[in-house]
Every structure is written in C-alpha cells, then in structure tokens.
C-alpha cells in the first residue's frame, strides 16, 4: 500500500521504518534520471540537508559513472555541500543498502518511481525494493 501512496503523491515523502533520529550523514542515490535530479536539487537547496555530510552514490557502469557523478558533484560543490562521490557495482538496491550499513548512513535521499509502470511490472520497481530492504529512513522525491 505504501508504494501506491508514494506513486499517487508528487511531493517529497519521508518514509521512516523505526524510531526517527536526527540524521548525521546522508546518502544521495543518484543516477542522472529526472527524479534523482530532484533529489539532488533538494539536497543542494535545503539548509537542513546541505549542512550534513553527504555520500553521493552512483551504482552502475564505470563508463557512465564519471559523467553522471561530475554533473551532480558540480551542483553540490556550487551549493557548498560537504560530500564524497562514490561509484558502486552490482544490483543497485543491494549495493546501496550495503553501502548504507557500512558507512552508518542515517538517511537516504533518492528519486522514486522514475520508470513507467510496465517496466516496473516486468523488472520490478527499484523504489519498492529499497522500501523492502533498507533499514534506514528514505526521503523519496517524484
């Protein structure tokens, strides 16, 4: 039911799966898609989020990683965000959740449901996988 609510709302949504604690570190899951660009703008423009150490994370091919991470890095640098850019490999949901645990990330900021429903039905929704696997709060943007 949560995925349906998130799909229906086109507003930022904070999903908390345990007692909420003030975040000390955030992870921005970035893939260059429109929804992740909104997440990037949220981090860069929010006085609350940009004051926290940020892990800018891309999961995918090395050939694409440099351009995608450079694009996001430029905006974060211009906005004064203290960040570390990282490229990961493997299944996106598993790589992000593992990185989140290894680096004590308190909040993950990411785009949500950026693909169409048919693709999600055939391949499964990345957002739904993250909702099921993560142990930390998610700030989802559409």
CSV table of C-alpha atoms in Angstrom, one decimal:
chain,number,residue,atom,x,y,z
A,1,UNK,CA,0.0,0.0,0.0
A,2,UNK,CA,2.9,2.4,0.7
A,3,UNK,CA,4.2,2.2,-2.8
A,4,UNK,CA,0.7,3.1,-4.1
A,5,UNK,CA,0.6,6.2,-1.9
A,6,UNK,CA,4.1,7.3,-2.9
A,7,UNK,CA,3.1,6.9,-6.6
A,8,UNK,CA,0.0,8.9,-6.1
A,9,UNK,CA,1.7,11.8,-4.3
A,10,UNK,CA,4.0,14.1,-6.2
A,11,UNK,CA,5.5,15.6,-3.1
A,12,UNK,CA,8.6,14.7,-1.1
A,13,UNK,CA,7.8,11.8,1.3
A,14,UNK,CA,9.9,10.7,4.3
A,15,UNK,CA,9.5,7.0,5.0
A,16,UNK,CA,10.6,6.1,8.5
A,17,UNK,CA,10.7,2.4,9.4
A,18,UNK,CA,11.7,2.7,13.1
A,19,UNK,CA,12.1,5.5,15.7
A,20,UNK,CA,13.3,8.6,13.9
A,21,UNK,CA,16.6,10.0,15.0
A,22,UNK,CA,18.1,13.2,13.6
A,23,UNK,CA,20.3,12.3,10.7
A,24,UNK,CA,24.1,12.9,11.0
A,25,UNK,CA,25.0,11.6,7.5
A,26,UNK,CA,23.0,11.3,4.3
A,27,UNK,CA,23.4,9.3,1.1
A,28,UNK,CA,22.1,10.7,-2.2
A,29,UNK,CA,21.4,7.9,-4.6
A,30,UNK,CA,22.0,9.5,-8.0
A,31,UNK,CA,21.6,8.0,-11.5
A,32,UNK,CA,21.1,11.1,-13.6
A,33,UNK,CA,17.3,10.5,-14.1
A,34,UNK,CA,14.8,13.3,-13.6
A,35,UNK,CA,13.7,12.0,-10.2
A,36,UNK,CA,17.2,11.8,-8.9
A,37,UNK,CA,17.9,15.3,-10.2
A,38,UNK,CA,15.0,16.5,-8.0
A,39,UNK,CA,16.7,14.7,-5.1
A,40,UNK,CA,20.0,16.4,-5.9
A,41,UNK,CA,18.3,19.8,-6.0
A,42,UNK,CA,16.6,19.1,-2.7
A,43,UNK,CA,20.0,18.3,-1.0
A,44,UNK,CA,21.7,21.3,-2.7
A,45,UNK,CA,18.9,23.7,-1.8
A,46,UNK,CA,17.9,22.6,1.7
A,47,UNK,CA,19.7,24.3,4.6
A,48,UNK,CA,19.0,21.3,6.8
A,49,UNK,CA,20.3,18.7,4.3
A,50,UNK,CA,23.3,20.5,2.9
A,51,UNK,CA,24.7,21.1,6.4
A,52,UNK,CA,25.1,17.3,6.7
A,53,UNK,CA,28.0,15.2,5.3
A,54,UNK,CA,26.7,13.7,2.1
A,55,UNK,CA,27.7,10.5,0.2
A,56,UNK,CA,26.8,10.9,-3.4
A,57,UNK,CA,26.5,7.4,-4.7
A,58,UNK,CA,26.1,6.0,-8.3
A,59,UNK,CA,25.6,2.3,-9.0
A,60,UNK,CA,26.5,1.2,-12.5
A,61,UNK,CA,28.9,1.1,-15.4
A,62,UNK,CA,32.3,2.9,-15.0
A,63,UNK,CA,31.9,4.4,-18.4
A,64,UNK,CA,28.8,6.3,-17.4
A,65,UNK,CA,29.8,7.0,-13.8
A,66,UNK,CA,32.3,9.8,-14.4
A,67,UNK,CA,29.9,12.0,-16.3
A,68,UNK,CA,27.0,11.3,-14.0
A,69,UNK,CA,28.9,11.9,-10.8
A,70,UNK,CA,30.7,15.0,-12.3
A,71,UNK,CA,27.3,16.6,-13.1
A,72,UNK,CA,26.0,16.1,-9.6
A,73,UNK,CA,29.3,17.0,-8.0
A,74,UNK,CA,29.3,20.3,-9.7
A,75,UNK,CA,25.9,21.2,-8.3
A,76,UNK,CA,26.8,20.1,-4.8
A,77,UNK,CA,30.1,22.0,-4.9
A,78,UNK,CA,28.4,25.2,-6.0
A,79,UNK,CA,25.9,24.8,-3.2
A,80,UNK,CA,28.6,24.3,-0.6
A,81,UNK,CA,27.7,20.7,0.3
A,82,UNK,CA,30.4,18.7,2.0
A,83,UNK,CA,30.2,15.4,0.0
A,84,UNK,CA,32.1,12.3,-1.1
A,85,UNK,CA,31.3,10.8,-4.5
A,86,UNK,CA,31.4,7.1,-4.8
A,87,UNK,CA,30.7,4.6,-7.7
A,88,UNK,CA,29.4,1.1,-6.7
A,89,UNK,CA,28.9,-2.1,-8.7
A,90,UNK,CA,26.3,-4.8,-8.6
A,91,UNK,CA,22.5,-4.9,-8.1
A,92,UNK,CA,21.5,-1.3,-7.3
A,93,UNK,CA,19.3,-2.0,-4.3
A,94,UNK,CA,21.8,-4.4,-2.7
A,95,UNK,CA,24.8,-2.1,-3.3
A,96,UNK,CA,23.0,0.9,-1.8
A,97,UNK,CA,21.8,-0.9,1.3
A,98,UNK,CA,25.2,-2.5,1.9
A,99,UNK,CA,26.9,0.9,1.5
A,100,UNK,CA,24.4,2.5,3.8
A,101,UNK,CA,25.2,0.0,6.5
A,102,UNK,CA,29.0,0.1,6.1
A,103,UNK,CA,29.1,3.9,6.3
A,104,UNK,CA,26.5,4.4,9.0
A,105,UNK,CA,24.2,6.4,6.7
A,106,UNK,CA,21.2,7.8,8.7
A,107,UNK,CA,19.0,8.9,5.7
A,108,UNK,CA,18.9,8.1,2.0
A,109,UNK,CA,17.6,10.7,-0.4
A,110,UNK,CA,16.5,9.4,-3.8
A,111,UNK,CA,14.1,9.8,-6.7
A,112,UNK,CA,11.1,7.5,-6.6
A,113,UNK,CA,9.3,5.6,-9.4
A,114,UNK,CA,11.1,7.3,-12.3
A,115,UNK,CA,10.2,4.5,-14.7
A,116,UNK,CA,6.8,3.6,-16.1
A,117,UNK,CA,4.5,1.0,-14.6
A,118,UNK,CA,5.0,-1.5,-17.4
A,119,UNK,CA,8.8,-1.5,-16.9
A,120,UNK,CA,8.3,-1.8,-13.1
A,121,UNK,CA,5.8,-4.7,-13.6
A,122,UNK,CA,8.3,-6.6,-15.8
A,123,UNK,CA,11.5,-5.9,-14.0
A,124,UNK,CA,10.3,-4.9,-10.5
A,125,UNK,CA,10.4,-1.4,-9.0
A,126,UNK,CA,13.7,-0.2,-7.6
A,127,UNK,CA,11.8,2.0,-5.2
A,128,UNK,CA,9.8,-0.9,-3.9
A,129,UNK,CA,13.0,-3.0,-3.5
A,130,UNK,CA,14.6,-0.2,-1.5
A,131,UNK,CA,11.5,0.2,0.7
A,132,UNK,CA,11.7,-3.5,1.5
A,133,UNK,CA,15.4,-3.8,2.0
A,134,UNK,CA,16.6,-0.6,3.7
A,135,UNK,CA,16.9,-0.3,7.5
A,136,UNK,CA,17.1,3.5,7.5
A,137,UNK,CA,14.7,6.2,6.6
A,138,UNK,CA,14.2,7.2,2.9
A,139,UNK,CA,13.4,10.7,1.6
A,140,UNK,CA,11.7,10.0,-1.7
A,141,UNK,CA,11.1,12.6,-4.4
A,142,UNK,CA,9.0,12.2,-7.5
